[in-house]
Structures are given as structure tokens and as C-alpha cells.
mmCIF file of C-alpha atoms in Angstrom:
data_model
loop_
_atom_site.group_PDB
_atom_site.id
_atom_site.type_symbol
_atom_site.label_atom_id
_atom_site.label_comp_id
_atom_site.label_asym_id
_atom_site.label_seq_id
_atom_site.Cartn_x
_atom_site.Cartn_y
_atom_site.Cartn_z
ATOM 1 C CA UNK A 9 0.000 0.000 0.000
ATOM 2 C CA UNK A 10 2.846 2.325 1.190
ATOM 3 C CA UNK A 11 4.364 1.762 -2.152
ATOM 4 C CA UNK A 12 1.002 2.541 -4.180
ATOM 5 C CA UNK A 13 0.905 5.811 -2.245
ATOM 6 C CA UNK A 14 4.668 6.541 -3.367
ATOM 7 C CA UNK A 15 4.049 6.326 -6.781
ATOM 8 C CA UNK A 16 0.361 7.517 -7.389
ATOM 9 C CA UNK A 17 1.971 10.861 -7.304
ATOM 10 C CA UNK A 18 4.725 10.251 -9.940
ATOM 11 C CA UNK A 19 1.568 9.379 -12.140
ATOM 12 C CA UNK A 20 -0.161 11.974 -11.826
ATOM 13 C CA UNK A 21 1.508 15.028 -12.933
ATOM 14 C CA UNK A 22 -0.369 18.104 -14.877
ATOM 15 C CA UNK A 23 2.467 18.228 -17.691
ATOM 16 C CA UNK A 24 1.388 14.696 -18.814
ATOM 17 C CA UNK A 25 -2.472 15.505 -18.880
ATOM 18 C CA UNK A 26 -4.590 17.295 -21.657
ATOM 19 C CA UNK A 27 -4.402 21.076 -20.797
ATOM 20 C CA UNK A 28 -8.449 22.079 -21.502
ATOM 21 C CA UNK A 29 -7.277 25.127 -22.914
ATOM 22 C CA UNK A 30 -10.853 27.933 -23.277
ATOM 23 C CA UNK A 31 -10.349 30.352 -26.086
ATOM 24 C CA UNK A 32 -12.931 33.305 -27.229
ATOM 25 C CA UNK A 33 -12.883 33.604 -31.042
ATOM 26 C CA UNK A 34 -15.870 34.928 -32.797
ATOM 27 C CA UNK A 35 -18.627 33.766 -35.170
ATOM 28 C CA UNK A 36 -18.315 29.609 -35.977
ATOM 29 C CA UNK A 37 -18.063 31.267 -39.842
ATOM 30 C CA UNK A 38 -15.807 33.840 -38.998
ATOM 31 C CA UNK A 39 -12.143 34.512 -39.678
ATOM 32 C CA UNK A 40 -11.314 34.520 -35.804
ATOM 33 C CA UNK A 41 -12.583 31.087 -35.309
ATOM 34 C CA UNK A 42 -11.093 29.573 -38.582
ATOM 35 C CA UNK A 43 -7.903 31.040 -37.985
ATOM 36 C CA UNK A 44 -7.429 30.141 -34.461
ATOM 37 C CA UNK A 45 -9.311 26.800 -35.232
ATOM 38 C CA UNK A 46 -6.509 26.187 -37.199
ATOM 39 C CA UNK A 47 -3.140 27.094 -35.071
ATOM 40 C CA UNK A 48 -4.827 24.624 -32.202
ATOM 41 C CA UNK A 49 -4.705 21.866 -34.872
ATOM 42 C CA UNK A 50 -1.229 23.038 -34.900
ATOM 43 C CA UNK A 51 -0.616 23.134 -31.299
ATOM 44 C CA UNK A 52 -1.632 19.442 -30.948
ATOM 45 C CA UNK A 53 -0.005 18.052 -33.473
ATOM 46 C CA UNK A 54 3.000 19.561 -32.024
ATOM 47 C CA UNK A 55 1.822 18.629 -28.227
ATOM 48 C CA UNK A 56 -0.606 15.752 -27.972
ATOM 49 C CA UNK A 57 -1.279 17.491 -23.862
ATOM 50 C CA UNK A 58 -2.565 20.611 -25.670
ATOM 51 C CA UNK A 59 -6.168 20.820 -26.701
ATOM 52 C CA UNK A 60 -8.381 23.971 -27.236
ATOM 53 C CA UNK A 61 -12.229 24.948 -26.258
ATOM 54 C CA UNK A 62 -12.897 27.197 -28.716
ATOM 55 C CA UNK A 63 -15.858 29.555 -27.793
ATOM 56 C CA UNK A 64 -18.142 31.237 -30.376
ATOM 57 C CA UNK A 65 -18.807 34.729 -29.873
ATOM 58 C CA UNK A 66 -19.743 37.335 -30.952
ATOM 59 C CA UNK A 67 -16.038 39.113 -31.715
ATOM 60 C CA UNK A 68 -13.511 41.753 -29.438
ATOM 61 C CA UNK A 69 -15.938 43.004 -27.337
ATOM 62 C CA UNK A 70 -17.735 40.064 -25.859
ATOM 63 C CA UNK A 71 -14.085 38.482 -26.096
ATOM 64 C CA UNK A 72 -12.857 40.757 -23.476
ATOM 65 C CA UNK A 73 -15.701 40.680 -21.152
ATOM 66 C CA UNK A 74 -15.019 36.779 -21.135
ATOM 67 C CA UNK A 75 -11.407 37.309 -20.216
ATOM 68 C CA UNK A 76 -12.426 39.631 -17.874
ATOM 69 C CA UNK A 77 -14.498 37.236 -15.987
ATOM 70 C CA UNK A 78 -12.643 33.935 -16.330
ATOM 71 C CA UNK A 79 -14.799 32.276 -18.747
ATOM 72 C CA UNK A 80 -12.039 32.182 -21.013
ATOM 73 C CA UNK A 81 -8.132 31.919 -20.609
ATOM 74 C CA UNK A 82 -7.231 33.241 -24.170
ATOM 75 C CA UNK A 83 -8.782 35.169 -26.658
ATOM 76 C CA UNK A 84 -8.560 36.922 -30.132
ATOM 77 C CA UNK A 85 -9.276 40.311 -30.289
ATOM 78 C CA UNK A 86 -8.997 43.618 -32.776
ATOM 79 C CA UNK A 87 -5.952 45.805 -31.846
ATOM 80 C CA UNK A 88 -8.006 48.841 -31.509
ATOM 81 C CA UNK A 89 -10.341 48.028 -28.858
ATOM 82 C CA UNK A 90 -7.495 46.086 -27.356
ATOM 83 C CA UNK A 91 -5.804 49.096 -26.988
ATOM 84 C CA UNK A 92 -8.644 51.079 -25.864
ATOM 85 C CA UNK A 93 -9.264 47.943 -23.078
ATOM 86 C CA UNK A 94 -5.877 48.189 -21.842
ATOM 87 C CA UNK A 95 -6.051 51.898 -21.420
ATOM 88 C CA UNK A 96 -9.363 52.300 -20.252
ATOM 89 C CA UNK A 97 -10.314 54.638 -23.071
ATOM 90 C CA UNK A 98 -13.499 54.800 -24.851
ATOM 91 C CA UNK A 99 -16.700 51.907 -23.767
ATOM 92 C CA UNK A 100 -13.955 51.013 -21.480
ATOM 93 C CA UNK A 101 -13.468 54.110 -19.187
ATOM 94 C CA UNK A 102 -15.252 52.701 -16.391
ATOM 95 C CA UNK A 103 -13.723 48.987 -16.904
ATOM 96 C CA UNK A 104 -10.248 49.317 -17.509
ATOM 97 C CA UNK A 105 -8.318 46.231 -18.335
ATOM 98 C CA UNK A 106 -4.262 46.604 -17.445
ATOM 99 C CA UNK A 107 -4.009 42.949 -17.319
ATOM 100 C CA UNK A 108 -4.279 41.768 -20.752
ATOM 101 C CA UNK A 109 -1.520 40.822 -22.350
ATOM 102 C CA UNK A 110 -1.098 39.683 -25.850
ATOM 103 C CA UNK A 111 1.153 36.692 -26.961
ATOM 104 C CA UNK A 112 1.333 37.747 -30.492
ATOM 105 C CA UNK A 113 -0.395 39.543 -34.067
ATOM 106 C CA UNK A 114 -1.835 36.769 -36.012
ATOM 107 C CA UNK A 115 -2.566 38.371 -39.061
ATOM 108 C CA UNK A 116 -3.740 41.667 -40.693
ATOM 109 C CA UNK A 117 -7.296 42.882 -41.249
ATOM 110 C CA UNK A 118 -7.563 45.830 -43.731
ATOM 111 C CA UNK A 119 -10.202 48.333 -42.828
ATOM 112 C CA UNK A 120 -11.490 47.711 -46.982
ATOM 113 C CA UNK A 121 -14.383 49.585 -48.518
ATOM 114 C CA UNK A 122 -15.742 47.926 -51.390
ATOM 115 C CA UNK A 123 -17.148 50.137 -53.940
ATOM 116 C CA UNK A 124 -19.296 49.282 -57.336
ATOM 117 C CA UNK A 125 -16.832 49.262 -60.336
ATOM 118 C CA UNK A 126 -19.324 51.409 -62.435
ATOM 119 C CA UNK A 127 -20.049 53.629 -59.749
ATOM 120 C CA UNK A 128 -19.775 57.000 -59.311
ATOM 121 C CA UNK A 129 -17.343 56.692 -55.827
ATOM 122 C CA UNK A 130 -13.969 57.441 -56.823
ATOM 123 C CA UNK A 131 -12.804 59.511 -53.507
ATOM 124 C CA UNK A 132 -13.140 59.666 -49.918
ATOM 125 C CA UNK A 133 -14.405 62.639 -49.651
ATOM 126 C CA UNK A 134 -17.788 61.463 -51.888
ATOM 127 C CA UNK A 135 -18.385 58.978 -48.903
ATOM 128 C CA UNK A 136 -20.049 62.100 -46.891
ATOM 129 C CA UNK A 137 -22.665 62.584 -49.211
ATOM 130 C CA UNK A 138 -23.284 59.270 -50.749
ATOM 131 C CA UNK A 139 -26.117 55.852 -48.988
ATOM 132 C CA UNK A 140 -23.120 53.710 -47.116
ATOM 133 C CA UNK A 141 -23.749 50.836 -44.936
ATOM 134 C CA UNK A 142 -20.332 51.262 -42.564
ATOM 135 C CA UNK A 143 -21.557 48.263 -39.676
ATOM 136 C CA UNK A 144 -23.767 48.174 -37.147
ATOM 137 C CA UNK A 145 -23.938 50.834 -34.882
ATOM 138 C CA UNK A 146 -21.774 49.838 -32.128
ATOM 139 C CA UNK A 147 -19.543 47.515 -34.191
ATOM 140 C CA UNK A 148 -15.743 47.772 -34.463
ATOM 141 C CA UNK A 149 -16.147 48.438 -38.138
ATOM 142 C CA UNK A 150 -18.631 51.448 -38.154
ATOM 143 C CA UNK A 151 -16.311 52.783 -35.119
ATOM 144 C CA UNK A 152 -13.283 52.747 -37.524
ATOM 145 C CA UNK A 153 -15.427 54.325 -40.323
ATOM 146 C CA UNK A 154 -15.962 56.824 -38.431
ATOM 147 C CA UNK A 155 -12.354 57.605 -36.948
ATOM 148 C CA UNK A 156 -11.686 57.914 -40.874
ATOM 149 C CA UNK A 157 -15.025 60.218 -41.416
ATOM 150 C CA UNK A 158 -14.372 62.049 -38.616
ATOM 151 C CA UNK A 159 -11.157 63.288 -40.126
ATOM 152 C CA UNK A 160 -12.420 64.193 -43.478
ATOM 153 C CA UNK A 161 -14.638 66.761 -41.437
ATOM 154 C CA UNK A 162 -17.692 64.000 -41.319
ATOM 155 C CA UNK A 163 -19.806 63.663 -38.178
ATOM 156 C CA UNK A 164 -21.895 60.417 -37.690
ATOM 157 C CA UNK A 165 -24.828 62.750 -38.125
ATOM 158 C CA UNK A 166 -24.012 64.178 -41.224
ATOM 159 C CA UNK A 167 -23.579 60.740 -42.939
ATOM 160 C CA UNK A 168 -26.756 58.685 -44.581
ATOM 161 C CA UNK A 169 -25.529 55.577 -43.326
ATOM 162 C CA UNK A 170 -27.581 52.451 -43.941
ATOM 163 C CA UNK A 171 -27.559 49.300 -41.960
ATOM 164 C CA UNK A 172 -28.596 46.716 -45.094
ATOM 165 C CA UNK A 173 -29.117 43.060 -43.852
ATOM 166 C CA UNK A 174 -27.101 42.131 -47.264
ATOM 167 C CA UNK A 175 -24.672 44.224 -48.198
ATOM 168 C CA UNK A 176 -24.313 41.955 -51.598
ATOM 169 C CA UNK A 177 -27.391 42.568 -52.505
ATOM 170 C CA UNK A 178 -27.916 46.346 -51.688
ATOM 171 C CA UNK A 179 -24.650 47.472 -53.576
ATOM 172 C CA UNK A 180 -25.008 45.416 -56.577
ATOM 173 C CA UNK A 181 -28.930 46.694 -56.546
ATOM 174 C CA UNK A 182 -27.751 50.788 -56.054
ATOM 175 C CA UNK A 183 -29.132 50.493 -52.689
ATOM 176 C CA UNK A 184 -26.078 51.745 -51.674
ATOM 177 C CA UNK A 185 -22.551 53.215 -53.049
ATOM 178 C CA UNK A 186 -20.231 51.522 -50.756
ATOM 179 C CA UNK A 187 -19.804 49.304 -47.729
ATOM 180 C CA UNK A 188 -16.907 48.704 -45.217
ATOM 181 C CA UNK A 189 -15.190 45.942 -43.771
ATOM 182 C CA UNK A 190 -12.876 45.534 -41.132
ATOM 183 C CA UNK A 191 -11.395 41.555 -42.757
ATOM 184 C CA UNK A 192 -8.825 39.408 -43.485
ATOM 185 C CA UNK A 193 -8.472 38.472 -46.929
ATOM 186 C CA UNK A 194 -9.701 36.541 -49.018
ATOM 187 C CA UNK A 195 -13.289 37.543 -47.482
ATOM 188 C CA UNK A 196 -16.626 35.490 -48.393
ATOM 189 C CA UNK A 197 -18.993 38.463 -48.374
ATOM 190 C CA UNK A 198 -16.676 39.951 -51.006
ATOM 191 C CA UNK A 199 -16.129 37.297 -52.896
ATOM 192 C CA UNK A 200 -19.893 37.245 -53.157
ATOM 193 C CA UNK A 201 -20.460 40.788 -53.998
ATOM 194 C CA UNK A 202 -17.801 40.310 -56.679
ATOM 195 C CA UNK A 203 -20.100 37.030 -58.259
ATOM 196 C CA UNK A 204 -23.425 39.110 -58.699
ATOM 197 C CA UNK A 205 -21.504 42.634 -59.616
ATOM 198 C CA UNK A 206 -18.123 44.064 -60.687
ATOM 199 C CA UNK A 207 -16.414 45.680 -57.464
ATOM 200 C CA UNK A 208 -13.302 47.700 -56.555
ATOM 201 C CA UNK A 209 -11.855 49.021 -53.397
ATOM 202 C CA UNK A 210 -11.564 52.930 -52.447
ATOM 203 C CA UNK A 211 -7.896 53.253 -51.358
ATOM 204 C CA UNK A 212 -6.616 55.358 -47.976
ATOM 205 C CA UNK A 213 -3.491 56.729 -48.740
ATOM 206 C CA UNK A 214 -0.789 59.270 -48.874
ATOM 207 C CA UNK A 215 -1.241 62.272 -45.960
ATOM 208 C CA UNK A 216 -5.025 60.881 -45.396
ATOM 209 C CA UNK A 217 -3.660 57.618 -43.979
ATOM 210 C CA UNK A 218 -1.046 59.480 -42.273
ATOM 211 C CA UNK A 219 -2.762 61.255 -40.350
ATOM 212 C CA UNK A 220 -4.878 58.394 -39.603
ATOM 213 C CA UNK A 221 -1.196 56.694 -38.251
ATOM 214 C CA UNK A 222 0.089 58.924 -36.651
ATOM 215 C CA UNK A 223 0.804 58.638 -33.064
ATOM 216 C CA UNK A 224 -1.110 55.481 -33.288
ATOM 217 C CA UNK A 225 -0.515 52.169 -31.831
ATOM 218 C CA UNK A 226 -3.024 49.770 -33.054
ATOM 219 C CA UNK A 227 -3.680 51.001 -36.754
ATOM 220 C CA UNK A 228 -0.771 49.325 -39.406
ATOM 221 C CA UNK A 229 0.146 50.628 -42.949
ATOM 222 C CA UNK A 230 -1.720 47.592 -45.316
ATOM 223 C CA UNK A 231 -3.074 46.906 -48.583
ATOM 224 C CA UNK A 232 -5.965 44.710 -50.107
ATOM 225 C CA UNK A 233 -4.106 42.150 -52.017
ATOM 226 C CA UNK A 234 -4.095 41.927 -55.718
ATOM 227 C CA UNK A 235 -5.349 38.799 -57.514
ATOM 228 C CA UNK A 236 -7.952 37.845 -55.024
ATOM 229 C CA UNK A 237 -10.960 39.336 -56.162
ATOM 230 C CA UNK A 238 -12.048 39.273 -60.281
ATOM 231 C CA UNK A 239 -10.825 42.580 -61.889
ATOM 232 C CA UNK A 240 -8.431 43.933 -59.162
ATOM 233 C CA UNK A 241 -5.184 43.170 -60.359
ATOM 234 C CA UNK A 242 -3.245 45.657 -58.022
ATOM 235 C CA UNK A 243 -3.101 45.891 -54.962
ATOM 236 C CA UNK A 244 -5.130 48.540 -53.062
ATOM 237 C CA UNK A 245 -3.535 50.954 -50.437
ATOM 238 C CA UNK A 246 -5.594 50.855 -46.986
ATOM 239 C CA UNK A 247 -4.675 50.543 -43.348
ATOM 240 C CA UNK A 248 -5.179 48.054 -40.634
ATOM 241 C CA UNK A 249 -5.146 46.893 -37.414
ATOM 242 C CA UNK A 250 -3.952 43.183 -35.843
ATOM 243 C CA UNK A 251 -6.076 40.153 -34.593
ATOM 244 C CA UNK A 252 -3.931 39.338 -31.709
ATOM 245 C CA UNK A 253 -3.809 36.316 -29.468
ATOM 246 C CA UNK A 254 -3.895 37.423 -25.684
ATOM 247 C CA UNK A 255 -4.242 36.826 -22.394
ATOM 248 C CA UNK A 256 -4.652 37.943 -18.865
ATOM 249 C CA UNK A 257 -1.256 38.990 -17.185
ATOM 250 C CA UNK A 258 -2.317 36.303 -14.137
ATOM 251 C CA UNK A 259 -2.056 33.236 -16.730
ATOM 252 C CA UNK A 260 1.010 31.063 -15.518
ATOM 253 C CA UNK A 261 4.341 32.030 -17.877
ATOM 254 C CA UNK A 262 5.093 28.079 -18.522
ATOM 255 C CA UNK A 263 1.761 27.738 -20.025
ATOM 256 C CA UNK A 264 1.698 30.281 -21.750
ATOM 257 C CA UNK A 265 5.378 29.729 -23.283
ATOM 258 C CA UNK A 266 4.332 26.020 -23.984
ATOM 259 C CA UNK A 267 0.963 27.119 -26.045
ATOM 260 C CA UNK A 268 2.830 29.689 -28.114
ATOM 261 C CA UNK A 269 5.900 27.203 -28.975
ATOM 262 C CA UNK A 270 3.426 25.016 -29.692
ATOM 263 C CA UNK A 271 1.276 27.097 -32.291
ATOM 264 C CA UNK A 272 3.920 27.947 -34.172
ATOM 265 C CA UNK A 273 6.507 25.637 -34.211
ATOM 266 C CA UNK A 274 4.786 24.064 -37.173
ATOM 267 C CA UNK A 275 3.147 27.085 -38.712
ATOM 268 C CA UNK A 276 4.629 26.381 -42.495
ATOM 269 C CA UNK A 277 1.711 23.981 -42.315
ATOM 270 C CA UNK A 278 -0.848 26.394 -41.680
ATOM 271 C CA UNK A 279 -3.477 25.527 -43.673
ATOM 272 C CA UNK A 280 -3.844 27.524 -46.919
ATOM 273 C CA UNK A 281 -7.298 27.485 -47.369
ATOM 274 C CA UNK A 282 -7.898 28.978 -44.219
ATOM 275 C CA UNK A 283 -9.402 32.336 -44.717
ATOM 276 C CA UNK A 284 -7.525 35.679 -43.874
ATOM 277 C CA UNK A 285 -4.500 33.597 -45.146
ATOM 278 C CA UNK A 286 -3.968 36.171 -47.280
ATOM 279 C CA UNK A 287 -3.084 38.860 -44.552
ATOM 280 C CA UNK A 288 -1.440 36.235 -41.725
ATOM 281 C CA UNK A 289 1.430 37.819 -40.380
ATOM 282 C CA UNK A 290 3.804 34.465 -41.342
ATOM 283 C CA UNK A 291 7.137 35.552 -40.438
ATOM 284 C CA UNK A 292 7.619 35.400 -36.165
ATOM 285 C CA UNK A 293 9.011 38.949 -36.467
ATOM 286 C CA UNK A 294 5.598 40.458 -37.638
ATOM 287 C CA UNK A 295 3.503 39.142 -34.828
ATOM 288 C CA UNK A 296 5.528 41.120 -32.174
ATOM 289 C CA UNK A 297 7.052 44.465 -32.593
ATOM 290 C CA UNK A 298 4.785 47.799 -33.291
ATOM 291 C CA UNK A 299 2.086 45.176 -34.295
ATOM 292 C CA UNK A 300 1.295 44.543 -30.419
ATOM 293 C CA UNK A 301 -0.677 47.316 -29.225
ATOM 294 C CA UNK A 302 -0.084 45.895 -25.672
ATOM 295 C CA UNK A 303 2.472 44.604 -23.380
ATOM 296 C CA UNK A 304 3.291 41.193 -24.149
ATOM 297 C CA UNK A 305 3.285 38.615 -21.923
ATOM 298 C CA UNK A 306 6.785 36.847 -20.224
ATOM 299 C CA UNK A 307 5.975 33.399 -21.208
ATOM 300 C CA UNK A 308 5.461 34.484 -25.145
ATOM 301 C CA UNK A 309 8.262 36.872 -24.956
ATOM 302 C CA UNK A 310 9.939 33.748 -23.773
ATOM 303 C CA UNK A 311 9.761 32.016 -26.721
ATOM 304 C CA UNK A 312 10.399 35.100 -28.886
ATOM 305 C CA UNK A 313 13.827 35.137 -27.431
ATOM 306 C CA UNK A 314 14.654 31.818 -27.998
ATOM 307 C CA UNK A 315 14.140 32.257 -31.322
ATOM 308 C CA UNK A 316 16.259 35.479 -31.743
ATOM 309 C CA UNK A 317 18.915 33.694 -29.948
ATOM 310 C CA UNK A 318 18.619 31.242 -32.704
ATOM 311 C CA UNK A 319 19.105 33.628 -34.987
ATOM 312 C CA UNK A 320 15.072 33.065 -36.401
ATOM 313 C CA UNK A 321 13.679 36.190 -35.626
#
């Protein structure tokens, strides 16, 4: 018996047993879950102990309130609101959240507004007086909009935005002259809009978009890729901000090291129909950097190093 009760303990050890592992990613359709979906296929093929919950939500917002009350450990989340979160700025001035902390970017989503090929958009500016849909009220993407609107001299008032329950459908039928999208590439609603009519994107560029940057953490210089969409065979000049991994700064530093080595040890396998693959950030030196609009946490850092050491950074 004495010698059951010796080693009962050497066989039960938490390293050896499936981590249960709760991460918030969005809609079951969405990027966020596909993309995430896919680096914990990753993660256990590269650590049998590591398996991941993934939770649908309902994006960033909801995905911070869950880390905020435990009912997730991980989560992806836009680098905006992250920000904003971190800082207690904005819908989060009363519920500040200091103790995120990201473990890295996973790839790029380009604030894109598509635009009817034969249409009579061809500026910015024309956006102030022309039927938009720019999101939900509320949503990240009609919050961006309007950070862009705002500094053409738009106010939310001035604008006839719509809220169209297809935006397919109401561009291609004149509904409307343009509608935004805050996305990783390729995009299905696009890809869509591009089957019934011929499409193009508005670019944000030159002192526009630098004004937009500057002194900004969370917004990135981007581009809608060329080749992805019928009839846009250059790339188009935009901005972005980062889907980022992160945390809570209470999460253990081994586990979070072990998850990170794990998800990307074996990222040249990432799966290529995957969609956003377009904009993932593949090399490691992207996903950290000026990309993070937060502190990053020790046990991702961690790994980070190991690699520079290496001389793979």
C-alpha cells in the first residue's frame, strides 16, 4: 500500500495531462474562429497534452468581457479596442483592463471599402454625401469608419448611413454606393459581392492615412491584395489593425510559453485554405514588434527570445 501511495503521485503530474485550454474567437463562420481553429490543430499536433475549447462569440468586445471574468483563458481580439481595453479609453473608461496581455499579431485585417466598379465613388471625400452601410452601430467596423469620417470633417450625423441586412445585394442593386469591412483576406462576403456585380476598393493613402497613423498604436500601414478578387489586379492601399492572441497577465508564464511554442513551431503547415491567409502575419518577427498594441506577456516573450537567440527572428 505504502508503495502505491509513493508512486500515485509520480503518475499523476499536470504536464502529462490534456491542458483544456478555453479560447474566445468569434462567429463559428468567422475569420477569428477559422484562424485560431486552425493554429490549435497546430498546437496538438506539435503537443498531444494541448487541446483547445474554442468559444463562439460574438467578436472583441464580448471576447474581453469573457477574459475579464474567467470564462475564457485566451482570446482573439482587434488591436483597436485592445488598446482602448488596456487603457481604459473609450466603452472602457469605467472597466479598464491593465491585465491583458497579448502573446502575439496573427494576421492583418484591412479596414477595406468595397465600392461598385461602375459607380460614381472614386474619392473619400464622396463617402459624406453618398447611402453607405459602414456596420452596425456599435460595431468595431462602423467605429473605424468613423475615426476615418471624422477626419475628413464628417460627423456620424451628417452621414446617410444604412444598416442593409445584405450588403451583396444592396450594392449590386444601387441600394447603396459603398460598404466597409474591417477583414482578413480573401473575405466570403466579397467574394460574393464580386459574383453578382463588378467591385473595386476605395484606397486610404498618402497624408489621409497618415494622419490616420500617426501617433497610433493599433492602426498598421496595409493593402488589399491583388489577384484575389475578379478585376483587381493591383493591390489597393488601406490601413489596418492586428487580430492578436492574448491573455490575462495572471495566466502562468510556462503555459503560456508552452501554447505559443506550440502554435507555431509548425506554422509552415498552416493551412492555406484557411481564410484571412492572405493577410497572416507568417514571419515570427511580424507578430511582435509595433504590431502589439499591448504589453506582451513573459511566457510568449519567452519564446520570442529563444528564437532570436537562434538567430530566427
Amino acid at each position: 500500500m505504502k508503495k502505491l501511495a509513493m508512486l500515485l503521485p509520480l503518475l499523476w503530474q499536470p504536464g502529462l495531462m490534456a491542458e483544456p485550454i478555453t479560447i474566445g474567437t468569434g462567429g463559428q463562420q468567422g475569420i477569428y474562429h477559422q484562424i485560431t481553429k486552425e493554429f490549435c490543430r497546430l498546437a496538438h499536433e506539435a503537443d498531444e497534452q494541448l487541446k483547445c475549447a474554442l468559444q463562439g462569440t460574438s467578436g472583441s468586445i464580448e471576447n474581453l468581457q469573457r477574459l475579464k471574468s474567467g470564462e475564457s483563458s485566451y482570446a482573439m481580439v482587434q488591436s483597436d479596442w485592445l488598446y482602448q481595453a488596456s487603457k481604459g479609453l473609450g466603452p472602457f473608461a469605467t472597466q479598464p483592463q491593465p491585465e491583458l496581455r497579448a502573446l502575439f499579431a496573427t494576421h492583418a485585417e484591412p479596414f477595406t471599402i468595397v465600392i461598385r466598379a461602375d459607380g460614381d465613388i472614386t474619392s473619400l471625400e464622396q463617402l459624406k454625401l453618398a447611402p453607405i452601410d459602414m456596420g452596425l452601430k456599435g460595431s468595431g467596423t462602423r467605429q473605424t469608419a468613423l475615426t476615418l469620417l471624422n477626419q475628413l470633417g464628417a460627423q456620424e450625423q451628417d452621414l446617410d448611413l444604412k444598416s442593409t441586412a445584405n450588403q451583396s445585394d444592396a450594392l449590386c442593386s444601387k441600394q447603396i454606393d459603398a460598404f466597409a469591412l474591417v477583414m482578413g483576406h480573401p473575405n466570403r462576403i466579397v467574394l460574393d459581392t464580386a459574383k453578382r456585380c463588378a467591385v473595386r476598393f476605395l484606397p486610404i493613402e498618402g497624408a489621409t492615412r497618415d494622419q490616420l497613423l500617426k501617433g497610433v498604436k493599433y492602426y498598421q500601414r496595409s493593402q488589399v491584395p491583388a489577384r484575389i478578387y475578379p478585376g483587381n489586379l493591383k493591390a489597393t492601399p488601406t490601413f489596418a489593425i492586428a487580430a492578436t492572441l492574448v491573455t490575462n497577465a495572471a495566466m502562468p508564464e510556462e503555459s503560456v510559453y508552452r501554447l505559443t511554442k506550440a502554435m507555431l513551431t509548425q506554422q509552415t503547415k498552416f493551412n492555406e485554405q484557411t481564410y484571412g491567409y492572405a493577410n497572416m502575419f507568417h514571419r515570427a518577427r511580424n507578430k511582435i514588434g509595433p504590431v502589439l498594441s499591448i504589453e506582451q506577456h513573459p511566457g510568449a516573450a519567452k519564446y520570442f527570445e529563444e528564437l532570436k537567440a537562434a538567430g530566427k527572428l
